[in-house]
Amino acid sequence: MLSKQILRSGTSIGANIEESIGGQSERDFLSKISISYKETRETIYWLKLLKETDYIKTEEFESLFNDAEEICKILGSIQIAIKKKNAN
């Protein structure tokens, strides 16, 4: 069950990024990027549960966790940049 959750949230990240690229407006782009950010946070949650239940090894967790954290940082930076641009 946990593996299905991580599959759902993990694949949603990329799907929403792809949708953002084809966004009809900057607002639409930001909305999809924000959804991708939230899905990445959810994926991190599922990764932690998978590790705690010994479904994945520590080494696997660390690699996936680090990748997900990096994606969060990138998506967060994009959100901040767009919001700053729109605030001016």
PDB file of N, CA, C and O in Angstrom, residues 14-16 29 34 39 42 44 46 48 63 67 72 76 80 82 84-85:
ATOM      1  N   GLY A  14       6.255  14.950 -11.660  1.00  0.00           N
ATOM      2  CA  GLY A  14       6.628  15.163 -13.059  1.00  0.00           C
ATOM      3  C   GLY A  14       5.455  15.549 -13.934  1.00  0.00           C
ATOM      4  O   GLY A  14       5.583  16.400 -14.824  1.00  0.00           O
ATOM      5  N   ALA A  15       4.316  14.928 -13.691  1.00  0.00           N
ATOM      6  CA  ALA A  15       3.130  15.236 -14.493  1.00  0.00           C
ATOM      7  C   ALA A  15       2.729  16.701 -14.341  1.00  0.00           C
ATOM      8  O   ALA A  15       2.416  17.381 -15.329  1.00  0.00           O
ATOM      9  N   ASN A  16       2.767  17.203 -13.121  1.00  0.00           N
ATOM     10  CA  ASN A  16       2.400  18.608 -12.899  1.00  0.00           C
ATOM     11  C   ASN A  16       3.456  19.566 -13.427  1.00  0.00           C
ATOM     12  O   ASN A  16       3.111  20.665 -13.888  1.00  0.00           O
ATOM     13  N   PHE A  29       0.946  28.401 -14.475  1.00  0.00           N
ATOM     14  CA  PHE A  29       2.282  27.836 -14.285  1.00  0.00           C
ATOM     15  C   PHE A  29       2.604  27.721 -12.797  1.00  0.00           C
ATOM     16  O   PHE A  29       3.017  26.657 -12.312  1.00  0.00           O
ATOM     17  N   SER A  34       3.339  24.748  -7.780  1.00  0.00           N
ATOM     18  CA  SER A  34       2.981  24.625  -6.361  1.00  0.00           C
ATOM     19  C   SER A  34       2.455  23.230  -6.043  1.00  0.00           C
ATOM     20  O   SER A  34       2.777  22.659  -4.995  1.00  0.00           O
ATOM     21  N   GLU A  39       3.388  17.738  -3.840  1.00  0.00           N
ATOM     22  CA  GLU A  39       3.520  16.306  -4.121  1.00  0.00           C
ATOM     23  C   GLU A  39       4.917  15.804  -3.752  1.00  0.00           C
ATOM     24  O   GLU A  39       5.074  14.669  -3.289  1.00  0.00           O
ATOM     25  N   GLU A  42       4.894  15.344  -0.086  1.00  0.00           N
ATOM     26  CA  GLU A  42       4.175  14.108   0.231  1.00  0.00           C
ATOM     27  C   GLU A  42       5.045  12.884  -0.053  1.00  0.00           C
ATOM     28  O   GLU A  42       5.063  11.924   0.733  1.00  0.00           O
ATOM     29  N   ILE A  44       8.250  12.718   0.119  1.00  0.00           N
ATOM     30  CA  ILE A  44       9.222  12.639   1.214  1.00  0.00           C
ATOM     31  C   ILE A  44       8.594  11.957   2.429  1.00  0.00           C
ATOM     32  O   ILE A  44       9.223  11.120   3.082  1.00  0.00           O
ATOM     33  N   TRP A  46       6.169   9.708   2.421  1.00  0.00           N
ATOM     34  CA  TRP A  46       6.060   8.277   2.151  1.00  0.00           C
ATOM     35  C   TRP A  46       7.425   7.598   2.206  1.00  0.00           C
ATOM     36  O   TRP A  46       7.528   6.467   2.681  1.00  0.00           O
ATOM     37  N   LYS A  48       9.886   8.414   4.122  1.00  0.00           N
ATOM     38  CA  LYS A  48      10.197   8.245   5.546  1.00  0.00           C
ATOM     39  C   LYS A  48       9.465   7.041   6.134  1.00  0.00           C
ATOM     40  O   LYS A  48      10.038   6.271   6.902  1.00  0.00           O
ATOM     41  N   SER A  63      19.404   8.193  -0.770  1.00  0.00           N
ATOM     42  CA  SER A  63      19.522   8.642  -2.159  1.00  0.00           C
ATOM     43  C   SER A  63      18.217   9.283  -2.638  1.00  0.00           C
ATOM     44  O   SER A  63      18.223  10.391  -3.187  1.00  0.00           O
ATOM     45  N   ASP A  67      17.400  13.355  -3.349  1.00  0.00           N
ATOM     46  CA  ASP A  67      16.862  13.803  -4.643  1.00  0.00           C
ATOM     47  C   ASP A  67      15.565  14.585  -4.456  1.00  0.00           C
ATOM     48  O   ASP A  67      15.366  15.638  -5.064  1.00  0.00           O
ATOM     49  N   CYS A  72      12.511  19.759  -4.108  1.00  0.00           N
ATOM     50  CA  CYS A  72      11.776  20.738  -3.286  1.00  0.00           C
ATOM     51  C   CYS A  72      12.441  22.100  -3.325  1.00  0.00           C
ATOM     52  O   CYS A  72      11.767  23.127  -3.450  1.00  0.00           O
ATOM     53  N   GLY A  76      10.652  25.248  -4.852  1.00  0.00           N
ATOM     54  CA  GLY A  76      10.446  26.353  -3.914  1.00  0.00           C
ATOM     55  C   GLY A  76      11.056  27.642  -4.430  1.00  0.00           C
ATOM     56  O   GLY A  76      10.451  28.719  -4.330  1.00  0.00           O
ATOM     57  N   ILE A  80       9.116  31.195  -5.276  1.00  0.00           N
ATOM     58  CA  ILE A  80       9.535  32.469  -4.673  1.00  0.00           C
ATOM     59  C   ILE A  80       9.842  33.500  -5.753  1.00  0.00           C
ATOM     60  O   ILE A  80       9.415  34.656  -5.659  1.00  0.00           O
ATOM     61  N   ILE A  82       8.719  33.706  -8.849  1.00  0.00           N
ATOM     62  CA  ILE A  82       7.509  34.156  -9.539  1.00  0.00           C
ATOM     63  C   ILE A  82       6.697  35.089  -8.641  1.00  0.00           C
ATOM     64  O   ILE A  82       6.201  36.133  -9.081  1.00  0.00           O
ATOM     65  N   LYS A  84       7.830  36.996  -6.217  1.00  0.00           N
ATOM     66  CA  LYS A  84       8.547  38.275  -6.129  1.00  0.00           C
ATOM     67  C   LYS A  84       8.325  39.097  -7.376  1.00  0.00           C
ATOM     68  O   LYS A  84       8.101  40.309  -7.309  1.00  0.00           O
ATOM     69  N   LYS A  85       8.390  38.441  -8.522  1.00  0.00           N
ATOM     70  CA  LYS A  85       8.197  39.135  -9.806  1.00  0.00           C
ATOM     71  C   LYS A  85       6.810  39.755  -9.861  1.00  0.00           C
ATOM     72  O   LYS A  85       6.649  40.894 -10.305  1.00  0.00           O
TER      73      LYS A  85
END
